[in-house]
XYZ file of C-alpha atoms in Angstrom:
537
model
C -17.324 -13.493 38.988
C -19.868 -14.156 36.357
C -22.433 -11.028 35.064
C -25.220 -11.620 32.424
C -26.802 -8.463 32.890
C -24.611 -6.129 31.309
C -26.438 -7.265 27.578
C -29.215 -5.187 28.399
C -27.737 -2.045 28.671
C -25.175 -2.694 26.062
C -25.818 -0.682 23.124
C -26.565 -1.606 19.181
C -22.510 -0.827 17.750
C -21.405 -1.350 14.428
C -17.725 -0.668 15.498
C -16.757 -1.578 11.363
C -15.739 0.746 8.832
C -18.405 2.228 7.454
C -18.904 4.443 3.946
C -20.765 7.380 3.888
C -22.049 9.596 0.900
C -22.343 13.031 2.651
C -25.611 15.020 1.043
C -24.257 17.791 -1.534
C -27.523 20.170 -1.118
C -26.122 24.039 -2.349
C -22.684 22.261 -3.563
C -21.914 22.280 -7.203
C -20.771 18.612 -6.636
C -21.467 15.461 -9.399
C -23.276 13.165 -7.630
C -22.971 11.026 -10.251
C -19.547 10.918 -9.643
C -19.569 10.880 -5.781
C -21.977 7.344 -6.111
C -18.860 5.731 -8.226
C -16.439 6.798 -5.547
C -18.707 5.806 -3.015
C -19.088 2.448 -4.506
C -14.960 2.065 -4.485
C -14.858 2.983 -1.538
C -17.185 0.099 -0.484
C -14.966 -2.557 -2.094
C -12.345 -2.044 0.323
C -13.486 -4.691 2.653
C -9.964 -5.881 4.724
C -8.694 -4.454 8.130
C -12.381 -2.849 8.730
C -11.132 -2.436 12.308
C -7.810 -1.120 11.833
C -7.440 3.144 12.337
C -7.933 3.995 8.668
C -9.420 6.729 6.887
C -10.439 6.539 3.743
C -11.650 9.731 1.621
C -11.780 11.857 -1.410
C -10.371 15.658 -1.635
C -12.504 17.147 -4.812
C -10.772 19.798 -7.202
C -12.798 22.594 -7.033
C -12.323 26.373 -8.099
C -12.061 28.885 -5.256
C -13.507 32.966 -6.058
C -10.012 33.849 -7.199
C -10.051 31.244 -10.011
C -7.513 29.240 -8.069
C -7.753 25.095 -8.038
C -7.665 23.452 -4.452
C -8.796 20.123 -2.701
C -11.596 19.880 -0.816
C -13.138 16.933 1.302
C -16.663 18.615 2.059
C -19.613 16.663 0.537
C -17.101 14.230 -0.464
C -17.512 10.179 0.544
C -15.385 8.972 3.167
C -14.783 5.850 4.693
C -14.157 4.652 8.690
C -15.272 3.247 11.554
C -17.416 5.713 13.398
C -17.057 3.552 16.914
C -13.118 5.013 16.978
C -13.135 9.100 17.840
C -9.662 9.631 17.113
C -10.781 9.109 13.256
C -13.927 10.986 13.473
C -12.040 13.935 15.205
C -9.607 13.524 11.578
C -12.566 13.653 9.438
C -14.056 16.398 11.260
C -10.773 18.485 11.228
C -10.304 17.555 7.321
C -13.742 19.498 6.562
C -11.794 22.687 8.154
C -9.191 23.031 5.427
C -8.044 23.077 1.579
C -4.975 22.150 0.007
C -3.552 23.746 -2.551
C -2.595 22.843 -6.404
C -0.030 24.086 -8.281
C 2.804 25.597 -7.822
C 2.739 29.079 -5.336
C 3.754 29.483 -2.513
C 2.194 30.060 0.876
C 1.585 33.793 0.147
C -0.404 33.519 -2.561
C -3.164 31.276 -0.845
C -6.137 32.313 -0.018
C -6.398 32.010 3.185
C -5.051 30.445 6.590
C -6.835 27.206 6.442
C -5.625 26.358 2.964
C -2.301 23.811 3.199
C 0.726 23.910 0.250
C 3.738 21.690 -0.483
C 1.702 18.525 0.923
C 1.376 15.039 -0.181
C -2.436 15.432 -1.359
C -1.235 18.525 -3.202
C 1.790 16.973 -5.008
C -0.664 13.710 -6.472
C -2.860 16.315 -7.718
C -0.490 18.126 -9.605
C 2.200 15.665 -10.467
C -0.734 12.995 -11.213
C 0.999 10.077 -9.948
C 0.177 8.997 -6.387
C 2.307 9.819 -3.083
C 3.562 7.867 -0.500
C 4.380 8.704 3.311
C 5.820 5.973 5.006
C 6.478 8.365 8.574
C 4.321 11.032 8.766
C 6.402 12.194 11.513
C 8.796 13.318 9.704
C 6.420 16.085 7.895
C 5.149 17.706 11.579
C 4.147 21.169 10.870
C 1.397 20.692 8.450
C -1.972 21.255 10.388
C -3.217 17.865 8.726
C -0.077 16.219 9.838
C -0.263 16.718 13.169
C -4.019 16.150 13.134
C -3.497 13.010 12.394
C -0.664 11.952 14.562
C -2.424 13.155 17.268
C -5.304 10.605 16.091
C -2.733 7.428 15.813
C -2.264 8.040 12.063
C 1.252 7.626 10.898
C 1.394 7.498 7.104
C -0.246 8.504 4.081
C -1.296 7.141 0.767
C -2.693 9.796 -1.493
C -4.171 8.279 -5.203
C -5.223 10.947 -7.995
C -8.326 10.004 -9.303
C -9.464 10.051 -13.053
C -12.406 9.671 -15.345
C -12.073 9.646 -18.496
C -9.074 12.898 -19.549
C -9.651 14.224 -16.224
C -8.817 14.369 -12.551
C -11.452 14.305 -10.671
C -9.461 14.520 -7.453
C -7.012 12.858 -4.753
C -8.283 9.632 -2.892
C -6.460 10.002 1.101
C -5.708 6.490 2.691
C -4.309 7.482 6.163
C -3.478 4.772 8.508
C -1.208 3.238 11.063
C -0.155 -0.015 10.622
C 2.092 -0.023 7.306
C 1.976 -3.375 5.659
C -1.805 -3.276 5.590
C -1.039 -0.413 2.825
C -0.473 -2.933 -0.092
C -3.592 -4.899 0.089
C -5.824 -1.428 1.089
C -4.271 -0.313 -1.974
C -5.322 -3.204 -4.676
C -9.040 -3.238 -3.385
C -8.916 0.690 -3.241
C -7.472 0.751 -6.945
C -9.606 -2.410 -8.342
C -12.973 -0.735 -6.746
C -12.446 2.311 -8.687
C -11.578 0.789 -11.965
C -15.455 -1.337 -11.598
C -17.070 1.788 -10.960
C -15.006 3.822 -13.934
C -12.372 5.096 -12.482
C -8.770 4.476 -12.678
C -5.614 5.786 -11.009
C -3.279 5.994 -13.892
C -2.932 9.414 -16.037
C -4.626 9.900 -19.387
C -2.174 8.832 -21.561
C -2.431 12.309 -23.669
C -1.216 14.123 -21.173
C 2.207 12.194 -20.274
C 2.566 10.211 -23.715
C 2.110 13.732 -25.854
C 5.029 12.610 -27.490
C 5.006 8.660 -27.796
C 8.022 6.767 -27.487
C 9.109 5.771 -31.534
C 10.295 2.082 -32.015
C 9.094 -1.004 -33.474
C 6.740 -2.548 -30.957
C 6.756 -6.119 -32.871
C 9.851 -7.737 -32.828
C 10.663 -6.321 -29.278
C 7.634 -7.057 -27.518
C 8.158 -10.507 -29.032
C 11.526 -11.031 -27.866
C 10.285 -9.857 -24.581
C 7.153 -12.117 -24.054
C 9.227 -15.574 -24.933
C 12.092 -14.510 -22.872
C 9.886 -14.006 -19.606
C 7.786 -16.801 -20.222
C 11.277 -18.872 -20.375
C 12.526 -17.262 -17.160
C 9.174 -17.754 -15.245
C 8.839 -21.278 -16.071
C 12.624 -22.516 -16.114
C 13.516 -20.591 -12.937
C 10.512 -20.454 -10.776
C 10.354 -16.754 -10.342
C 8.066 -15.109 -8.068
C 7.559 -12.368 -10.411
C 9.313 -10.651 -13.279
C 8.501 -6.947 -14.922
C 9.914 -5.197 -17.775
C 10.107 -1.514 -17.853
C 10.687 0.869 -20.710
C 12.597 3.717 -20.289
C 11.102 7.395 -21.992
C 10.987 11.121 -21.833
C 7.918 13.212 -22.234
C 7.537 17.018 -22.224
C 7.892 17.336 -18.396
C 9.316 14.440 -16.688
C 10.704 10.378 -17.024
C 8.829 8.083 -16.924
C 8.551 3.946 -16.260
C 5.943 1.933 -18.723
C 5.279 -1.360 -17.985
C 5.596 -3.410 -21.043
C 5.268 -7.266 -19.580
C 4.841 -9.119 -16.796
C 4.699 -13.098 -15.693
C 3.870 -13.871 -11.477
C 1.884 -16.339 -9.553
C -1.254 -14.891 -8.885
C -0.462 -15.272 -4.487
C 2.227 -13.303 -4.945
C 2.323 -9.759 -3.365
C 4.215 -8.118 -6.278
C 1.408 -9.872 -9.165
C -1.167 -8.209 -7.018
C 0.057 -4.599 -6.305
C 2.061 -4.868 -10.022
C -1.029 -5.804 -11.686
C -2.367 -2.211 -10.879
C 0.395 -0.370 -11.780
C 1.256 -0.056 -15.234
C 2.696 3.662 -15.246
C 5.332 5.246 -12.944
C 7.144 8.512 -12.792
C 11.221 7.655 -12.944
C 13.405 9.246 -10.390
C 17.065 7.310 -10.915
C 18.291 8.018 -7.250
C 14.915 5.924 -6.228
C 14.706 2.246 -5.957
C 16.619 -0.481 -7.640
C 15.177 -0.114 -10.961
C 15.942 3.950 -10.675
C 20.030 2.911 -9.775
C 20.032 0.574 -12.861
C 18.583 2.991 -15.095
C 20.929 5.803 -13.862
C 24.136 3.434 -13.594
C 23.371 0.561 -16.011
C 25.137 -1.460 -13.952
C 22.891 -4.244 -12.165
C 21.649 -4.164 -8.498
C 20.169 -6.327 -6.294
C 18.671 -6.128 -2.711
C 18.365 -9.607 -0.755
C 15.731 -8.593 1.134
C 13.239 -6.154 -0.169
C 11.204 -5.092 2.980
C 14.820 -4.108 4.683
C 15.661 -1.715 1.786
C 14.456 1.434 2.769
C 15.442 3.664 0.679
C 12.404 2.836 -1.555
C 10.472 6.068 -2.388
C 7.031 7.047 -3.786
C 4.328 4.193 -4.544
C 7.383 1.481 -4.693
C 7.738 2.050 -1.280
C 4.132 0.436 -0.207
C 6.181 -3.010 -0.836
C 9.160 -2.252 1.870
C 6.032 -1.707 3.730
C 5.090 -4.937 3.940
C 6.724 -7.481 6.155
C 5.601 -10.286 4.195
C 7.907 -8.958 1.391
C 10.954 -11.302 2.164
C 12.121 -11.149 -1.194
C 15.338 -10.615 -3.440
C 15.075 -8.403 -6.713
C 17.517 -8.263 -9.245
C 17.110 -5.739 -11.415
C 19.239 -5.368 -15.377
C 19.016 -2.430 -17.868
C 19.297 -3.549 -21.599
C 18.927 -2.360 -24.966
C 17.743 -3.659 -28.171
C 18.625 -3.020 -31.457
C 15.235 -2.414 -32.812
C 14.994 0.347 -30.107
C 18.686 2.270 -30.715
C 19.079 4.015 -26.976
C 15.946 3.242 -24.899
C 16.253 1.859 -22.363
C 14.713 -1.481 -21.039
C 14.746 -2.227 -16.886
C 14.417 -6.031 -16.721
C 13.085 -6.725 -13.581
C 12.951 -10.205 -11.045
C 11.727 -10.823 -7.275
C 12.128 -14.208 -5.450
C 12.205 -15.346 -2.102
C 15.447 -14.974 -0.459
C 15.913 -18.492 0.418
C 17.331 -19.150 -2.848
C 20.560 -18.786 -4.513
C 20.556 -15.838 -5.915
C 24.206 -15.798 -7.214
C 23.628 -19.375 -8.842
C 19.683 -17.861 -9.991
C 21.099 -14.976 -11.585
C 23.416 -16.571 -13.778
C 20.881 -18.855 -14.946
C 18.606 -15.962 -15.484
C 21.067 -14.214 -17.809
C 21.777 -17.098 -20.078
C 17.589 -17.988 -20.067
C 17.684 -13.767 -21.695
C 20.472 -14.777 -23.786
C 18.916 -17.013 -25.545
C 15.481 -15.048 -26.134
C 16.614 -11.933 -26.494
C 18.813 -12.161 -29.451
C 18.789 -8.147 -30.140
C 19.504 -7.332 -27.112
C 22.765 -6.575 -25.296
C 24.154 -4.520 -22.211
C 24.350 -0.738 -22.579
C 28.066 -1.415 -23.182
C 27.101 -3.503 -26.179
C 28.201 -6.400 -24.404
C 26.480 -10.013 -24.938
C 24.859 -11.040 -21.676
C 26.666 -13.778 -20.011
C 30.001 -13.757 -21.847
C 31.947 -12.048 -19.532
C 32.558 -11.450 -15.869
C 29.645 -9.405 -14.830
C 29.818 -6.708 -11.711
C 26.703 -6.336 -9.479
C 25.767 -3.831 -7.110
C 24.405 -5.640 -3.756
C 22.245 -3.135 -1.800
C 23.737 -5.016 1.824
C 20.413 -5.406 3.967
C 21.247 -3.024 6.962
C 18.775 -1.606 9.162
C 19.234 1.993 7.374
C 18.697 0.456 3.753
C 21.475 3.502 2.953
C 22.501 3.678 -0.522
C 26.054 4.263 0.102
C 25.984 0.638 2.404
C 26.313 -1.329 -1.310
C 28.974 -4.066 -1.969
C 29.759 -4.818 -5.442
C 29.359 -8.717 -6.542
C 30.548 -10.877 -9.454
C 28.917 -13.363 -11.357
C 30.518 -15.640 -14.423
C 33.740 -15.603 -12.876
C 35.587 -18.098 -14.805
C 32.948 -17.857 -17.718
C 32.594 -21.438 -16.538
C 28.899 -21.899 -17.678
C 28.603 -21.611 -21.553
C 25.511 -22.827 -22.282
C 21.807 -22.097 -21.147
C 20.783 -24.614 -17.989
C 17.715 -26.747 -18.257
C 14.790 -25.828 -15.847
C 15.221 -25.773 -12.841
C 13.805 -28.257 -10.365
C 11.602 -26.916 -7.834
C 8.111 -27.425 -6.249
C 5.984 -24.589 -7.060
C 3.249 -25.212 -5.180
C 0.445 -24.307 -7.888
C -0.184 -24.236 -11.652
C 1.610 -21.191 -12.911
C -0.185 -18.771 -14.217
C 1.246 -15.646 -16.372
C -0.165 -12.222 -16.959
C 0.618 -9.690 -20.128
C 0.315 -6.122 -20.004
C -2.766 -6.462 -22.474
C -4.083 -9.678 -22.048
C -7.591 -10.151 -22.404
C -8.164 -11.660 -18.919
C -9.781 -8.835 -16.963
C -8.204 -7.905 -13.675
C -11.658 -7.708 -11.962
C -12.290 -11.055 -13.136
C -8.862 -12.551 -11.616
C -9.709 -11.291 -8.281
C -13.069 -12.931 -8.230
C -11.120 -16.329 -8.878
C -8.935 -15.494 -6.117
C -10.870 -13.604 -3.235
C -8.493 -11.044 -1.422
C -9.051 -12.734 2.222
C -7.229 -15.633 1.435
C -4.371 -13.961 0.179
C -1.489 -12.742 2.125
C -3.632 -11.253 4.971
C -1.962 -11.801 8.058
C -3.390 -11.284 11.533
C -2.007 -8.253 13.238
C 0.031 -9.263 16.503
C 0.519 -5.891 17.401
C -2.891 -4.764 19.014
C -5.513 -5.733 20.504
C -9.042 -4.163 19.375
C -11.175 -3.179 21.836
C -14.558 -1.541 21.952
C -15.776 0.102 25.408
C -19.399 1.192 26.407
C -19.626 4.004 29.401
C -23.514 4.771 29.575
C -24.297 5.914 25.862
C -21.132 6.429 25.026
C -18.572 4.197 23.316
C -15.201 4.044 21.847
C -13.146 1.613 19.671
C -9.355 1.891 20.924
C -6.526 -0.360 20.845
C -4.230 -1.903 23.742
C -0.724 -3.407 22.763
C -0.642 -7.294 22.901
C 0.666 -7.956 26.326
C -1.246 -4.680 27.914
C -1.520 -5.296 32.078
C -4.425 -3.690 34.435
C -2.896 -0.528 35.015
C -2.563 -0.188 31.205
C -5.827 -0.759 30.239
C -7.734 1.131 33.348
C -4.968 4.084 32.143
C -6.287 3.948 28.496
C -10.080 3.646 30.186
C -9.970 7.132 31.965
C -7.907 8.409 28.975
C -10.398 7.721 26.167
C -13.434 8.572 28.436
C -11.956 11.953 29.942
C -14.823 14.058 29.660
C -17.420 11.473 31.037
C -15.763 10.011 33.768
C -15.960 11.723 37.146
C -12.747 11.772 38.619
C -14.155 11.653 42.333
C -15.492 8.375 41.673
C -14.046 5.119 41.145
C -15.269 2.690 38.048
C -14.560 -1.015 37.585
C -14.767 -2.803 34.118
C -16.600 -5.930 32.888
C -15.145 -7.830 29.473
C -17.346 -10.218 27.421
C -15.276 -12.707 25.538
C -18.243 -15.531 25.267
C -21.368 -13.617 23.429
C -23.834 -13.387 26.704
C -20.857 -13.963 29.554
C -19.270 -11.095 31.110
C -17.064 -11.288 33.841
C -15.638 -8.657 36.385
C -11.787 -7.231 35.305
C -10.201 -6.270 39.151
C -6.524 -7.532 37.914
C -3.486 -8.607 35.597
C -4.406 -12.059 35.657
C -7.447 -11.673 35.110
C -6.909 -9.078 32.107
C -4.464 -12.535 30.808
C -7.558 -15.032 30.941
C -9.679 -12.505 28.233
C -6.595 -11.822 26.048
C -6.166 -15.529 25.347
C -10.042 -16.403 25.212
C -9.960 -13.827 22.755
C -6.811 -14.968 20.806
C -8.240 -18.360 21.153
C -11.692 -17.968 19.377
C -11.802 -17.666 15.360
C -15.200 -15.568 15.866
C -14.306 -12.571 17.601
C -12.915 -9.850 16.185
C -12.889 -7.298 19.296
C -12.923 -7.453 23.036
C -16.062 -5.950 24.864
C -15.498 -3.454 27.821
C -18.485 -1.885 29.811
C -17.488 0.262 32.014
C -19.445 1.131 35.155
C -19.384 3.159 38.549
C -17.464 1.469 41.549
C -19.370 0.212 44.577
């Protein structure tokens, strides 16, 4: 049955994710400095319907001299329409977290949280990753926001000029929207000032000594070669150094179609903290011996910020990863670094790849001091189980035979595009490449998962989320479970849905509940289903 009188009761909802720039009356807050994160924050445009949080946790100093992170005054950034993250927010404003390193009895007070992720990016200044926030339950936070359908955490330290101004929170629940959150987050900060990455006098207080010329050089030619002659998705090289407190990863070139995944989220990272029992790169470095994982998004034993790319399901990739060392540099080290899709070769792509290096990088040879691609050469393939476990590995080997003594032409294969490479400090802006390729269009895919749904009882609304193939029961269940405390029990309520703007019809079954989920599938124009619920007859 048809209604077209439920639009006049149905209220004005912006169920999007909206930024908001708290007032900071009687704070000692820079409001200067909350307007720039404020303006980040509203350059993250995608998912504005997903259950995200976005917000800032300020350093400040509490009466015993003591630095912590707090989110009062602070912008944040979600959709209002959804309780569950308003009921976050509002529980964030109750609490501090910690920085540095003391333990719990030398807080404060009760409401102030140590050994967390926010508290870790603020002192280690490098981000932090949670991939299952399950896994930390305990935390008042934590179980905040699992009890709001948050399940993992992105926290980003923040920093203007030589200082940290604080930790940015993504908290979500749908991982491989993490990646693409994360290059708007991190490209909206950098036009309003901001950046994510250290100040360089505080991790490079004693700077790596080589001869950047000559190896740099070598480097640049050699990638170039490899990206055009192989048809690479993208290739990296990292450089290997100590500071005064920790190892760390520097990004020293880079060549990737600009579609790829891996150009976009690499593009923004240009420092890393090393930990060799992390990641392919991390195994390399620690074993010099070569690795590679078939399948990327399977390998889950990724940690930290790396881990954002086993995140996302689009990442069917292989990466190969070599350590070498040049001559010019005596014993650092160099992590040479290569991601394609997993349809190809990769035993056939690998030799090719070494030989394409051989030729390039003349002062360069294995750790060993052998010459790359003379000899029978033993990789370690990280097997794609469902555990990603480090001890599941099965060693390889490539030039068996030393049957290919010479470097192969380029290889044959339809790209798809002009190719386009980046350099670490190229004068192409990064703002100004993502204006020539706007972020919708780019590996955004629609979320099969859920299906978004915003529901009016009265005055009162609420943005929830049904799974794909939801039935009656289900959704009348989620109905009386979201509106709990203005729903009479004694009474009996039916629900009308509104597919077509201005058509609602009465929901009294299953099939019924089938005909709105594929309208709504069906039309490229709607981005939520409309529920009003009313009092039975």
């Amino acid at each position: 049955m048809m209604e077209d009188d439920t639009n006049d009761h149905w209220p004005e909802i912006d169920p999007n994710r909206t930024v908001v720039l708290p007032r900071t009356n009687g704070l000692q807050i820079s409001e200067e400095m909350m307007k720039k994160i404020y303006i980040a924050f509203c350059c993250v445009t995608s998912h504005p319907l997903k259950r995200i949080v976005i917000q800032l946790w300020r350093r400040v100093k509490t009466q015993s001299t003591k630095t912590v992170l707090s989110c009062v005054g602070c912008p944040y950034a979600l959709s209002t329409a959804n309780a569950r993250l308003c009921k976050y927010r509002s529980g964030c404003l109750k609490y501090l977290y910690s920085v540095g390193k003391f333990g719990p009895g030398n807080v404060d007070d009760a409401m102030t949280i140590v050994d967390a992720p926010p508290c870790h990016a603020a002192f280690k200044y490098f981000p932090e990753v949670v991939l299952d926030l399950s896994l930390h339950r305990g935390t008042p936070l934590v179980d905040l926001a699992l009890e709001c359908e948050l399940t993992c955490f992105l926290m980003l330290p923040v920093f203007h000029q030589n200082c940290i101004v604080g930790v940015v929170e993504v908290s979500m629940t749908y991982l491989p929207d993490f990646a693409l959150i994360f290059y708007e987050l991190k490209c909206g900060l950098k036009r309003a000032g901001l950046t994510i990455t250290p100040p360089l006098s505080y991790v490079l207080q004693t700077k790596p000594i080589f001869n950047t010329n000559p190896v740099l050089s070598e480097i640049k030619k050699a990638m170039q070669a490899a990206y055009r002659s192989h048809a690479i998705t993208y290739g990296q090289v990292w450089l290997s150094f100590k500071t005064h407190c920790r190892d760390l990863l520097l990004k020293t070139s880079c060549v990737g179609d600009h579609v790829s995944v891996f150009q976009r989220f690499y593009q923004s990272v240009l420092l890393l903290p090393l930990k060799k029992e992390e990641g392919l790169v991390g195994r390399t470095l620690e074993t010099y011996t070569p690795h590679l994982c078939r399948n990327i998004y399977k390998f889950r034993d990724i940690k930290g910020l790396l881990a954002l790319l086993s995140a996302d399901r689009n990442s069917n990739y292989t990466c190969f990863v070599i350590c070498l060392r040049s001559s010019h540099t005596g014993e650092l080290d160099h992590a040479f670094e290569f991601f394609w899709p997993q349809s190809r070769n990769h035993l056939a792509l690998m030799e090719a790849l070494l030989l394409t290096l051989r030729e390039y990088l003349p002062s360069f040879k294995y750790v060993s001091g052998a010459q790359l691609g003379d000899d029978e050469l033993l990789v370690i393939d990280v097997e794609n189980s469902s555990s990603g476990s480090a001890s599941e590995s099965t060693p390889i080997k490539i030039f068996t035979g030393n049957e290919i003594s010479k470097t192969p032409q380029p290889i044959e294969e339809t790209v798809g595009m002009k190719r386009k490479s980046i350099y670490l400090h190229d004068d192409q802006s990064e703002s100004s490449s993502a204006n020539q390729h706007p972020l919708t269009n780019i590996n955004n895919p629609k979320d099969d998962d859920d299906l978004v749904i915003l529901a009016v009882h009265k005055v009162d609304h609420r943005l929830f989320f049904l799974p794909s193939s939801p039935t009656f029961e289900n959704v009348m269940d989620k109905i009386k479970q979201e509106f709990k405390h203005d729903l009479n029990p004694t009474r009996t309520y039916k629900v009308k849905y509104q597919v077509l703007p201005g058509k609602w019809y009465a929901l009294y079954d299953t099939a019924c509940l089938k005909s709105c989920i594929l309208s709504y599938q069906a039309s490229k124009n709607i981005d939520y289903i409309k529920f009003y619920v009313v009092e039975g007859e």
